PDB file of C-alpha atoms in Angstrom:
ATOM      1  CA  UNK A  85      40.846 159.876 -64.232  1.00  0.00           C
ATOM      2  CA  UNK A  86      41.957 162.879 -66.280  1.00  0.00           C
ATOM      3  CA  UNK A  87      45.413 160.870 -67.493  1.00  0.00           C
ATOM      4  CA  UNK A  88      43.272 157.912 -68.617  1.00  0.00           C
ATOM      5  CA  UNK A  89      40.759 160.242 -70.404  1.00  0.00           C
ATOM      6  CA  UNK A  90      43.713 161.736 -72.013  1.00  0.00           C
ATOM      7  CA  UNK A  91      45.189 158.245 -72.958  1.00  0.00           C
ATOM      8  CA  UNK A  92      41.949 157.555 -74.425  1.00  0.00           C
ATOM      9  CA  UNK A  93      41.973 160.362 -76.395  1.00  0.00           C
ATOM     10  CA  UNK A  94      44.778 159.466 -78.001  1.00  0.00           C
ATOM     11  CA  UNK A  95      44.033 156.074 -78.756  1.00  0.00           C
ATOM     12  CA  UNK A  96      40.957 157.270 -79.835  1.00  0.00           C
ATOM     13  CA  UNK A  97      42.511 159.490 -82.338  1.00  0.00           C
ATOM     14  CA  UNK A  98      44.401 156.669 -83.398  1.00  0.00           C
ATOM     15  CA  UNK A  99      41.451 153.990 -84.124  1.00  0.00           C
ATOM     16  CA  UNK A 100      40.024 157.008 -85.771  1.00  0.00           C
ATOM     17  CA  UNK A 101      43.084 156.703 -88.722  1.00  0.00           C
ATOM     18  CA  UNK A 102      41.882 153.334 -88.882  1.00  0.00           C
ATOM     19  CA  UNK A 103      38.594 153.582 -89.617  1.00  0.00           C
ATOM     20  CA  UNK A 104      39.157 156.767 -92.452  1.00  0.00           C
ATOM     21  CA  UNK A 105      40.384 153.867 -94.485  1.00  0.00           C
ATOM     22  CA  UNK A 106      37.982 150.938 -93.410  1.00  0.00           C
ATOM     23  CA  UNK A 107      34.594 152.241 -92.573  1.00  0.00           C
ATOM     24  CA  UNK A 108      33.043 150.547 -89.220  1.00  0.00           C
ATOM     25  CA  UNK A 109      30.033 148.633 -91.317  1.00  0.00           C
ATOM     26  CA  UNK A 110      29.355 145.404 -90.367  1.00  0.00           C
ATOM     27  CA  UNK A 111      30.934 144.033 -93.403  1.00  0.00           C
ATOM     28  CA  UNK A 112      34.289 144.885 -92.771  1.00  0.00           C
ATOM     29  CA  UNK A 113      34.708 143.429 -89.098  1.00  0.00           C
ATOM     30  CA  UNK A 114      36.636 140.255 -90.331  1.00  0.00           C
ATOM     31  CA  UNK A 115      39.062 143.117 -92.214  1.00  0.00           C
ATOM     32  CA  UNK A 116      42.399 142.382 -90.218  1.00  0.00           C
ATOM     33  CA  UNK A 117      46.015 144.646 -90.127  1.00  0.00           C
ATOM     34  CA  UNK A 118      49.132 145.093 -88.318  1.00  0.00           C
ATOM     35  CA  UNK A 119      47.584 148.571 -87.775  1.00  0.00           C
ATOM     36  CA  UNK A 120      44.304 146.925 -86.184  1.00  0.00           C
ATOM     37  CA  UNK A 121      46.733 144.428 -84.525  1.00  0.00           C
ATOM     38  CA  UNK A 122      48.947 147.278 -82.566  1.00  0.00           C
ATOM     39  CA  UNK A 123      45.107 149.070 -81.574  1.00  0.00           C
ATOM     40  CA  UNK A 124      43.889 145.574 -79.866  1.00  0.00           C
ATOM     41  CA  UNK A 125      47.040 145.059 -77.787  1.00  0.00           C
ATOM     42  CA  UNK A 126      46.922 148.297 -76.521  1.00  0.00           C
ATOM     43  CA  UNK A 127      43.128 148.261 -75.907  1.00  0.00           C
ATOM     44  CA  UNK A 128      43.908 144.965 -73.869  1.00  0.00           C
ATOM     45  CA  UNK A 129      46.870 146.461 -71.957  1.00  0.00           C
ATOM     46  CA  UNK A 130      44.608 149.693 -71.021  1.00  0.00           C
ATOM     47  CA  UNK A 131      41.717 147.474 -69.842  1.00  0.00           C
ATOM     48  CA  UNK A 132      43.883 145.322 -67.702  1.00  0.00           C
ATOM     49  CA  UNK A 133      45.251 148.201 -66.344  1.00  0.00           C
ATOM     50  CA  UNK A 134      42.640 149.582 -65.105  1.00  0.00           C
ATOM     51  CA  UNK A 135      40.967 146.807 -64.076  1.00  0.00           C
ATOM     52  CA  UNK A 136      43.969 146.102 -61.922  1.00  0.00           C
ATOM     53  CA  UNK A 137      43.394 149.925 -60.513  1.00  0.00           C
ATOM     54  CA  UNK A 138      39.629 149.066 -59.621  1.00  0.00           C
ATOM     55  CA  UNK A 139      40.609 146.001 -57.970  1.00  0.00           C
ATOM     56  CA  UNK A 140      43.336 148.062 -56.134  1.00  0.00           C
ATOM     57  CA  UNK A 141      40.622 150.787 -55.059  1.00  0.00           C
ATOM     58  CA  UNK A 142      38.344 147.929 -53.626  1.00  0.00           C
ATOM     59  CA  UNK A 143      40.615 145.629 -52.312  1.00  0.00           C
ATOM     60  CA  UNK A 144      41.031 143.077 -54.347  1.00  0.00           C
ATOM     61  CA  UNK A 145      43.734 141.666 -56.503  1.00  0.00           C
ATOM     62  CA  UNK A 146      42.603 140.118 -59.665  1.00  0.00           C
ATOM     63  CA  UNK A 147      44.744 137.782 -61.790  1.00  0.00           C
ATOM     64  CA  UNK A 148      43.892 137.104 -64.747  1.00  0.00           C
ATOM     65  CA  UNK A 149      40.579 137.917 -67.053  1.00  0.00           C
ATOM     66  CA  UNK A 150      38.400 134.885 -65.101  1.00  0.00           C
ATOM     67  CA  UNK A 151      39.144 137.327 -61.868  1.00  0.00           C
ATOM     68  CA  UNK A 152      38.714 140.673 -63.591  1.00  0.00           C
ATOM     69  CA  UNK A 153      35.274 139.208 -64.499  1.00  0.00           C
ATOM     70  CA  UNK A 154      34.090 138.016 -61.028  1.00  0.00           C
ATOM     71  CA  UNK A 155      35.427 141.575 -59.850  1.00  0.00           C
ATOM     72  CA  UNK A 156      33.770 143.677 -61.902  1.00  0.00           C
ATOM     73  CA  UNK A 157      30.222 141.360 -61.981  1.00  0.00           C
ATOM     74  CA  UNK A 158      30.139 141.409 -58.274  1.00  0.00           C
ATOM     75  CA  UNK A 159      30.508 144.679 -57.882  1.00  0.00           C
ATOM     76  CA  UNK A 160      28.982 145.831 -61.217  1.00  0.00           C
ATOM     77  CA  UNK A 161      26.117 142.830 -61.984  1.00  0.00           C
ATOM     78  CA  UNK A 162      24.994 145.185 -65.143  1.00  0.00           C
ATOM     79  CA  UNK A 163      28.327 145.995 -66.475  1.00  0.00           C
ATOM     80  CA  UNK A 164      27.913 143.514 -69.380  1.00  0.00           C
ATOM     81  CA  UNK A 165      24.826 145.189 -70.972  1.00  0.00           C
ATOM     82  CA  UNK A 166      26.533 148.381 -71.258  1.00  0.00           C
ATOM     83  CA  UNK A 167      26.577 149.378 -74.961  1.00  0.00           C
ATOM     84  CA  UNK A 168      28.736 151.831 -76.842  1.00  0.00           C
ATOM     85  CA  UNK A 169      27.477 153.629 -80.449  1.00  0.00           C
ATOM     86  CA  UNK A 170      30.164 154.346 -82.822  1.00  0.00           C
ATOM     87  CA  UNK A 171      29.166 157.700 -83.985  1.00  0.00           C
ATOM     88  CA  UNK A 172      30.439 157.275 -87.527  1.00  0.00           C
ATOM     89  CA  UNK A 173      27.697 154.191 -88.307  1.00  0.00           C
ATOM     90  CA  UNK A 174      25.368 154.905 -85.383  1.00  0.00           C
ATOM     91  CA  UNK A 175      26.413 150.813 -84.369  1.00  0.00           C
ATOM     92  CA  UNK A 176      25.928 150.009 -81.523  1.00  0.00           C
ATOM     93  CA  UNK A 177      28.774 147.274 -79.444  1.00  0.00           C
ATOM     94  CA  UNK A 178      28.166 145.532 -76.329  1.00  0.00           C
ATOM     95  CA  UNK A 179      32.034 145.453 -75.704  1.00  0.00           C
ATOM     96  CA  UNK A 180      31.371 143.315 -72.631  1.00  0.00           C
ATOM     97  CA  UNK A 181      28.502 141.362 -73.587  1.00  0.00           C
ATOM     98  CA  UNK A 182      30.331 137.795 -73.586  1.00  0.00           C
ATOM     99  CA  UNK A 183      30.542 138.053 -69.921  1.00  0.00           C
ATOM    100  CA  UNK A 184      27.003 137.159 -69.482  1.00  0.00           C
ATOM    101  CA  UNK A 185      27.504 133.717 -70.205  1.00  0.00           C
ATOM    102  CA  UNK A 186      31.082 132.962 -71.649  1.00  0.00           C
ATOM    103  CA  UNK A 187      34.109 134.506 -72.819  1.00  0.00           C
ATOM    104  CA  UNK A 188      34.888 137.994 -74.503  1.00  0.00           C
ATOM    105  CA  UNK A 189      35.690 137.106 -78.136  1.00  0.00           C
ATOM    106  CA  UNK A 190      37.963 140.585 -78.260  1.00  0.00           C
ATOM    107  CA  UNK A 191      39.978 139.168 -75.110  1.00  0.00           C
ATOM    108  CA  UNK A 192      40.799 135.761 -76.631  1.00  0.00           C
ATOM    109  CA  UNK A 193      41.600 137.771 -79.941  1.00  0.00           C
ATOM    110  CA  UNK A 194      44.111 140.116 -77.729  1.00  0.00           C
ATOM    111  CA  UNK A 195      45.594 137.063 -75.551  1.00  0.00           C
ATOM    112  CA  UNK A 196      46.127 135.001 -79.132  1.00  0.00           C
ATOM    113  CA  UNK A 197      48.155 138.210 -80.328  1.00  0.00           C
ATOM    114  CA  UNK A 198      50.108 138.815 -77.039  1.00  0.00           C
ATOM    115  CA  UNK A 199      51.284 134.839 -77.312  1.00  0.00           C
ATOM    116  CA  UNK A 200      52.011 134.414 -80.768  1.00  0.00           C
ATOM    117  CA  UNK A 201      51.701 137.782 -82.644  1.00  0.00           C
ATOM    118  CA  UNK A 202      52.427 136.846 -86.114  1.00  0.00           C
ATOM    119  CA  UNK A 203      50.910 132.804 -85.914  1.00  0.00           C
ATOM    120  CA  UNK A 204      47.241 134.830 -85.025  1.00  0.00           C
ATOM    121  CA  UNK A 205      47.783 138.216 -86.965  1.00  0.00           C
ATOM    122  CA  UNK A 206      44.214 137.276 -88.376  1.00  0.00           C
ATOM    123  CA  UNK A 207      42.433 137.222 -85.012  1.00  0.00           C
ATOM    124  CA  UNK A 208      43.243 141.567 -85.207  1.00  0.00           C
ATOM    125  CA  UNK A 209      40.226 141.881 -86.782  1.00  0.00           C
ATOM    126  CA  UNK A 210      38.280 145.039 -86.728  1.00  0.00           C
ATOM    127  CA  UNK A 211      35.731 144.226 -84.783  1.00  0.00           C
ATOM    128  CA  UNK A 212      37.889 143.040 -81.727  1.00  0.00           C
ATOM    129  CA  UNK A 213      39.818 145.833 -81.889  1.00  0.00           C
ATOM    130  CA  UNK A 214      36.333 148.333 -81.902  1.00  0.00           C
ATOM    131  CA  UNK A 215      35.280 145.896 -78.936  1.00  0.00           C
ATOM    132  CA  UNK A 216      38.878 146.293 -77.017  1.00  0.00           C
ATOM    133  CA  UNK A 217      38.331 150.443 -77.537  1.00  0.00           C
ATOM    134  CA  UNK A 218      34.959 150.012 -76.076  1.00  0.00           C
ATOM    135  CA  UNK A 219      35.519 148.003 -73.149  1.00  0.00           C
ATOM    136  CA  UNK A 220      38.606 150.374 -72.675  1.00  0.00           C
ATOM    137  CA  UNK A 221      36.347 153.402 -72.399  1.00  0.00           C
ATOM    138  CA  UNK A 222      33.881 150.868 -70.301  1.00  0.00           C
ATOM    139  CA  UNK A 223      36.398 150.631 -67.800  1.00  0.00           C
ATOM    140  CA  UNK A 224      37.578 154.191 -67.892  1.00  0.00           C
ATOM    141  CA  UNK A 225      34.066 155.036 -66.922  1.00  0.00           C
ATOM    142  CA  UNK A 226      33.917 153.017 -64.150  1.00  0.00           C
ATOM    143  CA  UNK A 227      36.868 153.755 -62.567  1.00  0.00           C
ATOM    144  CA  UNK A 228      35.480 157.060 -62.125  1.00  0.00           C
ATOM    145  CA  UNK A 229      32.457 156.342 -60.875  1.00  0.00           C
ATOM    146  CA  UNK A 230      34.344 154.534 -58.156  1.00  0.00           C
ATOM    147  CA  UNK A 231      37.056 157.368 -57.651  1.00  0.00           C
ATOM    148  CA  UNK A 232      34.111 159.751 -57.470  1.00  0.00           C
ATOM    149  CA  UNK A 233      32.863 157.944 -54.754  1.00  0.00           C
ATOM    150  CA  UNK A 234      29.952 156.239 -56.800  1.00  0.00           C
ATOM    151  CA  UNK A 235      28.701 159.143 -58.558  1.00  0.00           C
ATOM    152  CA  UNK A 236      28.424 158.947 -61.728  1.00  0.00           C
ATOM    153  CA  UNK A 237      31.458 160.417 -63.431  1.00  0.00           C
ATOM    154  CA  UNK A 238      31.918 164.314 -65.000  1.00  0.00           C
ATOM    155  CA  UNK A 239      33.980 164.464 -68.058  1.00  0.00           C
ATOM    156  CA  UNK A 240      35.253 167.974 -69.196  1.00  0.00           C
ATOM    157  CA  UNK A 241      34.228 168.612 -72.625  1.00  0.00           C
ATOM    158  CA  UNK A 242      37.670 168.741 -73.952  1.00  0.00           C
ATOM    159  CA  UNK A 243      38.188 164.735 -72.853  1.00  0.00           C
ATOM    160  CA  UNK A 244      34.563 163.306 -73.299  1.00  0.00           C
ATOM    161  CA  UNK A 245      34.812 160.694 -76.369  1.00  0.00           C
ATOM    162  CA  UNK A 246      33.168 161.421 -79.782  1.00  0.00           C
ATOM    163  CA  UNK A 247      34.118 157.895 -81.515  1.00  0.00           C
ATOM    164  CA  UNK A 248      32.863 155.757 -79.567  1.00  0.00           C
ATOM    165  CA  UNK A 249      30.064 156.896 -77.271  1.00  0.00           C
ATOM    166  CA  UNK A 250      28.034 155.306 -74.813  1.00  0.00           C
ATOM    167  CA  UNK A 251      24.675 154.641 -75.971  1.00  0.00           C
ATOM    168  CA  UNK A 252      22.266 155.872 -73.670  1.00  0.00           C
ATOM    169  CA  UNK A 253      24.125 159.020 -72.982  1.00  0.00           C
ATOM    170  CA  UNK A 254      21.742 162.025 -73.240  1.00  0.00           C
ATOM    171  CA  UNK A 255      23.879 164.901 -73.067  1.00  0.00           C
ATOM    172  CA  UNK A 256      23.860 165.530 -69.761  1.00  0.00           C
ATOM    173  CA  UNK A 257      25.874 168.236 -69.229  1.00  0.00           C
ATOM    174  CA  UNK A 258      26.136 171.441 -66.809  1.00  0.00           C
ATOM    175  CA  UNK A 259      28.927 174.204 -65.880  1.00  0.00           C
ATOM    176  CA  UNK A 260      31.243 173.624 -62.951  1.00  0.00           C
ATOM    177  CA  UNK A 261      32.609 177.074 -63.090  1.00  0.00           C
ATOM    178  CA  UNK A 262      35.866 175.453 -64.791  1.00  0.00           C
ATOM    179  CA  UNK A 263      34.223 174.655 -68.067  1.00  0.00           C
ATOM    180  CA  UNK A 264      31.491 172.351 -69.753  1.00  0.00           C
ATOM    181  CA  UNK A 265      31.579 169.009 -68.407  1.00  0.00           C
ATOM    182  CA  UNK A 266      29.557 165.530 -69.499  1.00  0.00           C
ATOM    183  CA  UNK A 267      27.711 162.893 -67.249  1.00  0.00           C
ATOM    184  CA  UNK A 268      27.254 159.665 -68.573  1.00  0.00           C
ATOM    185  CA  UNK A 269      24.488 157.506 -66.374  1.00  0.00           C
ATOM    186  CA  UNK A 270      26.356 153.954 -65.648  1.00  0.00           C
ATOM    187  CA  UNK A 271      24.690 150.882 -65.265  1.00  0.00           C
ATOM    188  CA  UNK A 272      25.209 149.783 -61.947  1.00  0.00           C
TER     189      UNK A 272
END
């Protein structure tokens, strides 16, 4: 979990150059960029990834985003109310929201880039690409949980995000001996 909190962090860092030149209001989520373009993919790449590691620590072998879907709501029936603040707006995202009754409007954004980059350079808008990040750490989170063997999973200080920031997190922290470390309650 460490590696992906560390990837994270980096591609958190990253969305974070983004957003010192387009601010994360609500206004500017149709604002679209190669820059915004290159975050989305690799948001998209990240959360198939690790979808494709959940499936592989519970057996099963997803294909494609219909079967990363019925994976993660059978085993996680809450997942898609789980909502992320951006701590430079104090917005809140429901990265996976879609899945309650359709389609993830970030995923069909990513999929439309990965098949015909420059054709659907507008669907890298800004808000898919906050989305992407969000189901990203989503997913991160999870994994955890399930690595931890369904605790809830503790984040050293120096890895927790600060961009984006799940919302109902209440600082729940302690001291392992090794350092600080965060908690963040999933919704199982």
């Amino acid at each position: 979990m460490f590696t992906l909190l560390s990837a994270y962090q980096s591609h958190e860092h990253d969305l974070r150059k983004i957003l010192s030149f387009i601010t994360p209001d609500i206004k500017h989520d149709g604002v679209y960029s190669p820059q915004i373009a290159k975050h989305l993919v690799n948001s998209g790449v990240a959360f198939e990834g690790i979808c494709k590691e959940i499936g592989r620590i519970i057996n099963i072998t997803p294909g494609d985003i219909g079967a990363y879907k019925a994976m993660m709501l059978s085993n996680f029936p809450q997942i898609w109310q789980f909502e992320v603040m951006i701590s430079l707006e104090n917005r809140v995202l429901k990265p996976l929201h879609g899945w309650s009754s359709a389609n993830l409007g970030w995923w069909t954004a990513y999929t439309n880039l990965k098949h015909d980059y420059f054709g659907n350079i507008s669907d890298a808008q800004l808000v898919h690409a906050l989305n992407a990040a969000g189901a990203y750490l989503i997913a991160i989170l999870y994994f955890g949980y399930l690595e931890h063997h369904k605790n809830n999973p503790q984040i050293p200080d120096a890895l927790a995000p600060s961009l984006l920031i799940p919302k109902d997190y209440s600082s729940s922290s302690g001291f392992d001996g090794g350092g600080i470390f965060h908690e963040f309650p999933l919704i199982i």
